Short mmCIF file of C-alpha atoms in Angstrom, two decimals:
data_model
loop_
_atom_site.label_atom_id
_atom_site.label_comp_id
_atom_site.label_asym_id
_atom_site.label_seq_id
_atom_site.Cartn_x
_atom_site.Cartn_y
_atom_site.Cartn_z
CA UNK O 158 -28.15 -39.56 2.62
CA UNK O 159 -24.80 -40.37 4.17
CA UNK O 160 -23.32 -38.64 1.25
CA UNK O 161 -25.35 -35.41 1.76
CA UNK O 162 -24.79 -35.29 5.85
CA UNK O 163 -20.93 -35.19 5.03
CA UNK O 164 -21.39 -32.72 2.09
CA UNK O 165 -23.29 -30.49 4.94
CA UNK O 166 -20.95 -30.71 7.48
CA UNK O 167 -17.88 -29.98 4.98
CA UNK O 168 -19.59 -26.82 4.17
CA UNK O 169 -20.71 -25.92 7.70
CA UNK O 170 -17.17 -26.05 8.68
CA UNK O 171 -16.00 -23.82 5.92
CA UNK O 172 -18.13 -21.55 6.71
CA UNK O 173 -17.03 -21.41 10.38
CA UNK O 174 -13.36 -21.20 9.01
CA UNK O 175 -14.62 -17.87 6.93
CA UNK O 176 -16.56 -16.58 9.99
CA UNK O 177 -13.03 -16.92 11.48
CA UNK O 178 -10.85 -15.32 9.36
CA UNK O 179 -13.17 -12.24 9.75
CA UNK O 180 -13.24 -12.10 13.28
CA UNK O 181 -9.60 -12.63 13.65
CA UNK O 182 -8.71 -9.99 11.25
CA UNK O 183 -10.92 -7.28 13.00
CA UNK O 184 -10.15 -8.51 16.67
CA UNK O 185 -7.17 -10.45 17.16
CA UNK O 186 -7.24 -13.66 18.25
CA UNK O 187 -6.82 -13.62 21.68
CA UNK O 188 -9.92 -11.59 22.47
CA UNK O 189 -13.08 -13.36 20.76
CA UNK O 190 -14.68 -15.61 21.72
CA UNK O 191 -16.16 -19.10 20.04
CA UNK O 192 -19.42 -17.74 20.22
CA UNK O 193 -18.63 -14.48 17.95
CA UNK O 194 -17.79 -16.64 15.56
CA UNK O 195 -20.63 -19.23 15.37
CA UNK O 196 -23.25 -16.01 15.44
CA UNK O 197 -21.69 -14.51 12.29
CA UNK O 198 -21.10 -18.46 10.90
CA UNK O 199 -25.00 -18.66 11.63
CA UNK O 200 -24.23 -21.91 13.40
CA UNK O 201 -24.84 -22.64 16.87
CA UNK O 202 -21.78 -22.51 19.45
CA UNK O 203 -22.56 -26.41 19.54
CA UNK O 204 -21.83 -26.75 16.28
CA UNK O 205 -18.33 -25.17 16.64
CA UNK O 206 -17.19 -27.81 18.94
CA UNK O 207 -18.82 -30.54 16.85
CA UNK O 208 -15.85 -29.80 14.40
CA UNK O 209 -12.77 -27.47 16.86
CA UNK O 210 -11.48 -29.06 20.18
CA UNK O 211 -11.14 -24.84 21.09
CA UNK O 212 -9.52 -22.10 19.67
CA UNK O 213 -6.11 -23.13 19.35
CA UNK O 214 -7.82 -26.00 17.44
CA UNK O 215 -9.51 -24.01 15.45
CA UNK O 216 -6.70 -21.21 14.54
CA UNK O 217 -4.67 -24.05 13.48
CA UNK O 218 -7.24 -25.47 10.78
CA UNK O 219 -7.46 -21.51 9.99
CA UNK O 220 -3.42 -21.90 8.97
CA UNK O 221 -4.19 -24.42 6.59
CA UNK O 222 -5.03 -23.14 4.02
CA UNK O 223 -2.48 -21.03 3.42
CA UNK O 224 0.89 -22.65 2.53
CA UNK O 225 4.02 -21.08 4.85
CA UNK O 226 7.46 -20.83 3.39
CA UNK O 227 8.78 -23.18 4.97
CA UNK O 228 6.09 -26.03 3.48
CA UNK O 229 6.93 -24.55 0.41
CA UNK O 230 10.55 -24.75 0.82
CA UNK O 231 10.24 -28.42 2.10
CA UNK O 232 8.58 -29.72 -1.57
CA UNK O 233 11.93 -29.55 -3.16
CA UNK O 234 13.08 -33.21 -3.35
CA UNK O 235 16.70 -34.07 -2.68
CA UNK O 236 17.76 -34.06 -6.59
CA UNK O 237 17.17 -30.96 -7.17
CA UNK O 238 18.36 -29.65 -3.89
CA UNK O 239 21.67 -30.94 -4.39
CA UNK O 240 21.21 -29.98 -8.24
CA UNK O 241 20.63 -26.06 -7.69
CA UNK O 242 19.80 -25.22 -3.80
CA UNK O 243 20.15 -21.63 -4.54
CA UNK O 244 17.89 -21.36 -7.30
CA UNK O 245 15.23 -23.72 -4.96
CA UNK O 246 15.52 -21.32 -2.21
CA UNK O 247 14.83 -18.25 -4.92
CA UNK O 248 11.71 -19.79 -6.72
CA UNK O 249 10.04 -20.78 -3.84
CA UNK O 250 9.96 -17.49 -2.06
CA UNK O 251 9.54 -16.23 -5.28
CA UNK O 252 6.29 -18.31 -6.02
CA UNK O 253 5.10 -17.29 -2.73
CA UNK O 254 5.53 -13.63 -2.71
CA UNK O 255 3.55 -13.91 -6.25
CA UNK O 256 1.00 -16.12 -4.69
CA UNK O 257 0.34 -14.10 -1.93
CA UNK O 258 0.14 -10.95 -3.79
CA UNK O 259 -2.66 -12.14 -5.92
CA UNK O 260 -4.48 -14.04 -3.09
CA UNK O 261 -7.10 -12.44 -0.74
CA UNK O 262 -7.58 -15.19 1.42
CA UNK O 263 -3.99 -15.96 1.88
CA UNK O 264 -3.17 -12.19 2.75
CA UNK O 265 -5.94 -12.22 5.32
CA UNK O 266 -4.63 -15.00 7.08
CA UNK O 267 -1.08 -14.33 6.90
CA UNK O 268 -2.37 -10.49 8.42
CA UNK O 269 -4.23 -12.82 11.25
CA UNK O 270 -0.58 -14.68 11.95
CA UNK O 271 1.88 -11.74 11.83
CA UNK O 272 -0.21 -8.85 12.97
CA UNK O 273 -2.98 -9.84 15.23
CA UNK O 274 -1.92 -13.11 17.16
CA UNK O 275 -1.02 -11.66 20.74
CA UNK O 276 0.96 -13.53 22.73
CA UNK O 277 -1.39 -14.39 25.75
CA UNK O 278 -1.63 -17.19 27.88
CA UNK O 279 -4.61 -18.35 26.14
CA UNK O 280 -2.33 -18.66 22.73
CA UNK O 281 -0.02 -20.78 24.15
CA UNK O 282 -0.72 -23.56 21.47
CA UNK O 283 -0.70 -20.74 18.82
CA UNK O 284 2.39 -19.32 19.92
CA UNK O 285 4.08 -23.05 20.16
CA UNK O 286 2.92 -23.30 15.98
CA UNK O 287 4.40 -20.05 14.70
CA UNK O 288 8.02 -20.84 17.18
CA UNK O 289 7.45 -24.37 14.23
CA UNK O 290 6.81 -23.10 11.62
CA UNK O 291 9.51 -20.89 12.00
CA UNK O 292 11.70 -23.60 13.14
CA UNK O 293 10.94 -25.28 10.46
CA UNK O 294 11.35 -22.60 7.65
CA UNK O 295 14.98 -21.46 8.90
CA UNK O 296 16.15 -25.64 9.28
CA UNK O 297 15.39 -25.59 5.38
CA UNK O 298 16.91 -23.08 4.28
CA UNK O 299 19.95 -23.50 6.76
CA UNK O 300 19.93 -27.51 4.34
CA UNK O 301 20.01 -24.93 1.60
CA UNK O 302 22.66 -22.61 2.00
CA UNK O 303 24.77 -25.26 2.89
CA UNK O 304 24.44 -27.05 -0.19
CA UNK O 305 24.71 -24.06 -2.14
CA UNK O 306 27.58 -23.91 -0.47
CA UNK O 307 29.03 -27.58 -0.99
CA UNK O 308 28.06 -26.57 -5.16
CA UNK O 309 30.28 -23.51 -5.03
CA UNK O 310 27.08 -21.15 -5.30
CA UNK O 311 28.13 -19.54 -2.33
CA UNK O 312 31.49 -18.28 -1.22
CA UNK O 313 33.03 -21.42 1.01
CA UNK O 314 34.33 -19.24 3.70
CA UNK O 315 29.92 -18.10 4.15
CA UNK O 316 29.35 -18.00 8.23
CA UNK O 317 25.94 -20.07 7.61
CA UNK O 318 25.42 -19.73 10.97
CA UNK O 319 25.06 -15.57 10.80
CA UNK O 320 23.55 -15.85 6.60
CA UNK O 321 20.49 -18.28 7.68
CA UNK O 322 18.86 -15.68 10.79
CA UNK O 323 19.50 -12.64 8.33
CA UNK O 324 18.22 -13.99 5.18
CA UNK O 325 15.19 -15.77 6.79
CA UNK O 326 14.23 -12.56 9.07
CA UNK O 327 14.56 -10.55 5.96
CA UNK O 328 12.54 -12.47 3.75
CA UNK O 329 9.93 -12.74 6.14
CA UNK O 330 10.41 -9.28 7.16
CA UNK O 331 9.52 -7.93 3.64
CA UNK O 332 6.37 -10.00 3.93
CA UNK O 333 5.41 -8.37 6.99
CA UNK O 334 6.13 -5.09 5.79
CA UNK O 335 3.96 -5.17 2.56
CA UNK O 336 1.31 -6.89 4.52
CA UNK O 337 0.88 -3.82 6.59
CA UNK O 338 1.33 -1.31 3.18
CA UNK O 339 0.81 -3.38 0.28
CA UNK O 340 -0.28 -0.05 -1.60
CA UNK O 341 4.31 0.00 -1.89
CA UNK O 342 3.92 -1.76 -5.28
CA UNK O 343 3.03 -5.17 -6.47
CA UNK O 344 4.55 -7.81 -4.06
CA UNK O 345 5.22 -10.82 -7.29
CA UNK O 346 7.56 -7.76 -8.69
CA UNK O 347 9.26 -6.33 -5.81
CA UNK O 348 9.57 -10.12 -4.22
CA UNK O 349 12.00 -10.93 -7.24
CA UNK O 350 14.08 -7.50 -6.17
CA UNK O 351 14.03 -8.64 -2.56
CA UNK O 352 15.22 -12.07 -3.01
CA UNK O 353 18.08 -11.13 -5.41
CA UNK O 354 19.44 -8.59 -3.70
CA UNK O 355 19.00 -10.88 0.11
CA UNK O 356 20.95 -13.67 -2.03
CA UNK O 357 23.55 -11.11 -3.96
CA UNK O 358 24.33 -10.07 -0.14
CA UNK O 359 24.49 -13.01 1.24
CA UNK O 360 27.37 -14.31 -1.64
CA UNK O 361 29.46 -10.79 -1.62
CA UNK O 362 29.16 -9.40 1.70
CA UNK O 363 32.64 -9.64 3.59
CA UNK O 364 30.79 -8.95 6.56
CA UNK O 365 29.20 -13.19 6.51
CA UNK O 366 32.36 -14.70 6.05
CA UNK O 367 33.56 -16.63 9.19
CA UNK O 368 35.82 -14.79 11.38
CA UNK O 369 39.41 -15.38 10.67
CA UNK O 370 38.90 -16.75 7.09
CA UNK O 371 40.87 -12.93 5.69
CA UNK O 372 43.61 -13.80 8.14
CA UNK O 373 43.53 -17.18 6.83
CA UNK O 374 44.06 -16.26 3.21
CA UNK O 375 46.95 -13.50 3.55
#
């Protein structure tokens, strides 16, 4: 009996996660209410609470089950950081990008994040996860590019400091981008483009080597 009340809780809540993911999409998040989504969950607004403190609560359960680049990023272990950083940075994006073009569920919700989270007061704990999760995604890959760096992957002169913003932005700028017009081409194909060319950029442009490092070699 136990077994079953936990089986029927589990699904009630995943069905109050799906409820979620449509309202979001359709209204935003900062304009629904709980309610909306218990009524087309079928569930009572009690029954909401019994399993999300609020919104913010709920949004971040929501976030869950997609992975962000940054988690994906941070599964490298150390060996294989310090083995071949650049090629860790290119196969995770990589494996996202073809992820993400193939799943629904993970486009939705990555739609609900970049395109129709307004920053209101009421998002305030919202707002504080996406400033982490980007925190988080440009601290790895700033770990990366310096490594690639210390192998000799990348020129030794590289301003890291200018390369990690502009790579990061751009990466997650193509993402954005496709999310609003996937109909450009298949995102697993034209991800692999992206990333090569971000990466061939960020090893020949003179333009990201620290100021003063020409000077320094005439």
């Amino acid at each position: 009996m136990a077994k079953r009340r936990k089986e029927d809780a589990l699904e009630t809540r995943e069905k109050i996660l799906d409820a979620a993911i449509t309202v979001f999409h359709k209204r935003g998040v900062a304009r629904p209410s709980l309610t909306e989504i218990a009524e087309l969950a079928g569930v009572t607004r009690g029954a909401v609470y019994g399993h999300f403190r609020n919104k913010s609560d709920l949004f971040a359960a929501l976030t869950e089950r997609v992975q962000f680049p940054g988690e994906k990023l941070c599964e490298a272990g150390g060996e294989e950081i310090n083995r071949d950083p650049l090629g860790v940075l290119r196969t995770r994006w990589l494996w996202l990008f073809q992820e993400i073009a193939c799943n629904r569920q993970w486009q939705l919700i990555l739609e609900i994040v970049f395109h129709r989270c307004e920053l209101v007061t009421e998002s305030g704990e919202i707002h504080q996860r996406l400033i982490q999760g980007h925190t988080e995604g440009t601290t790895i890959i700033h770990k990366l590019v310096t490594a690639a760096v210390a192998q000799g992957q990348l020129p030794a002169d590289l301003d890291i400091d200018v390369a990690v913003p502009m790579l990061h932005g751009s990466l997650i700028g193509v993402l954005e981008d496709w999310l609003l017009q996937p109909e450009i081409g298949d995102l697993g194909e034209l991800g692999e483009r992206y990333i090569d060319a971000m990466i061939d950029m960020v090893r020949f442009s003179p333009t990201l080597r620290r100021q003063g490092s020409e000077v320094a070699l005439h």
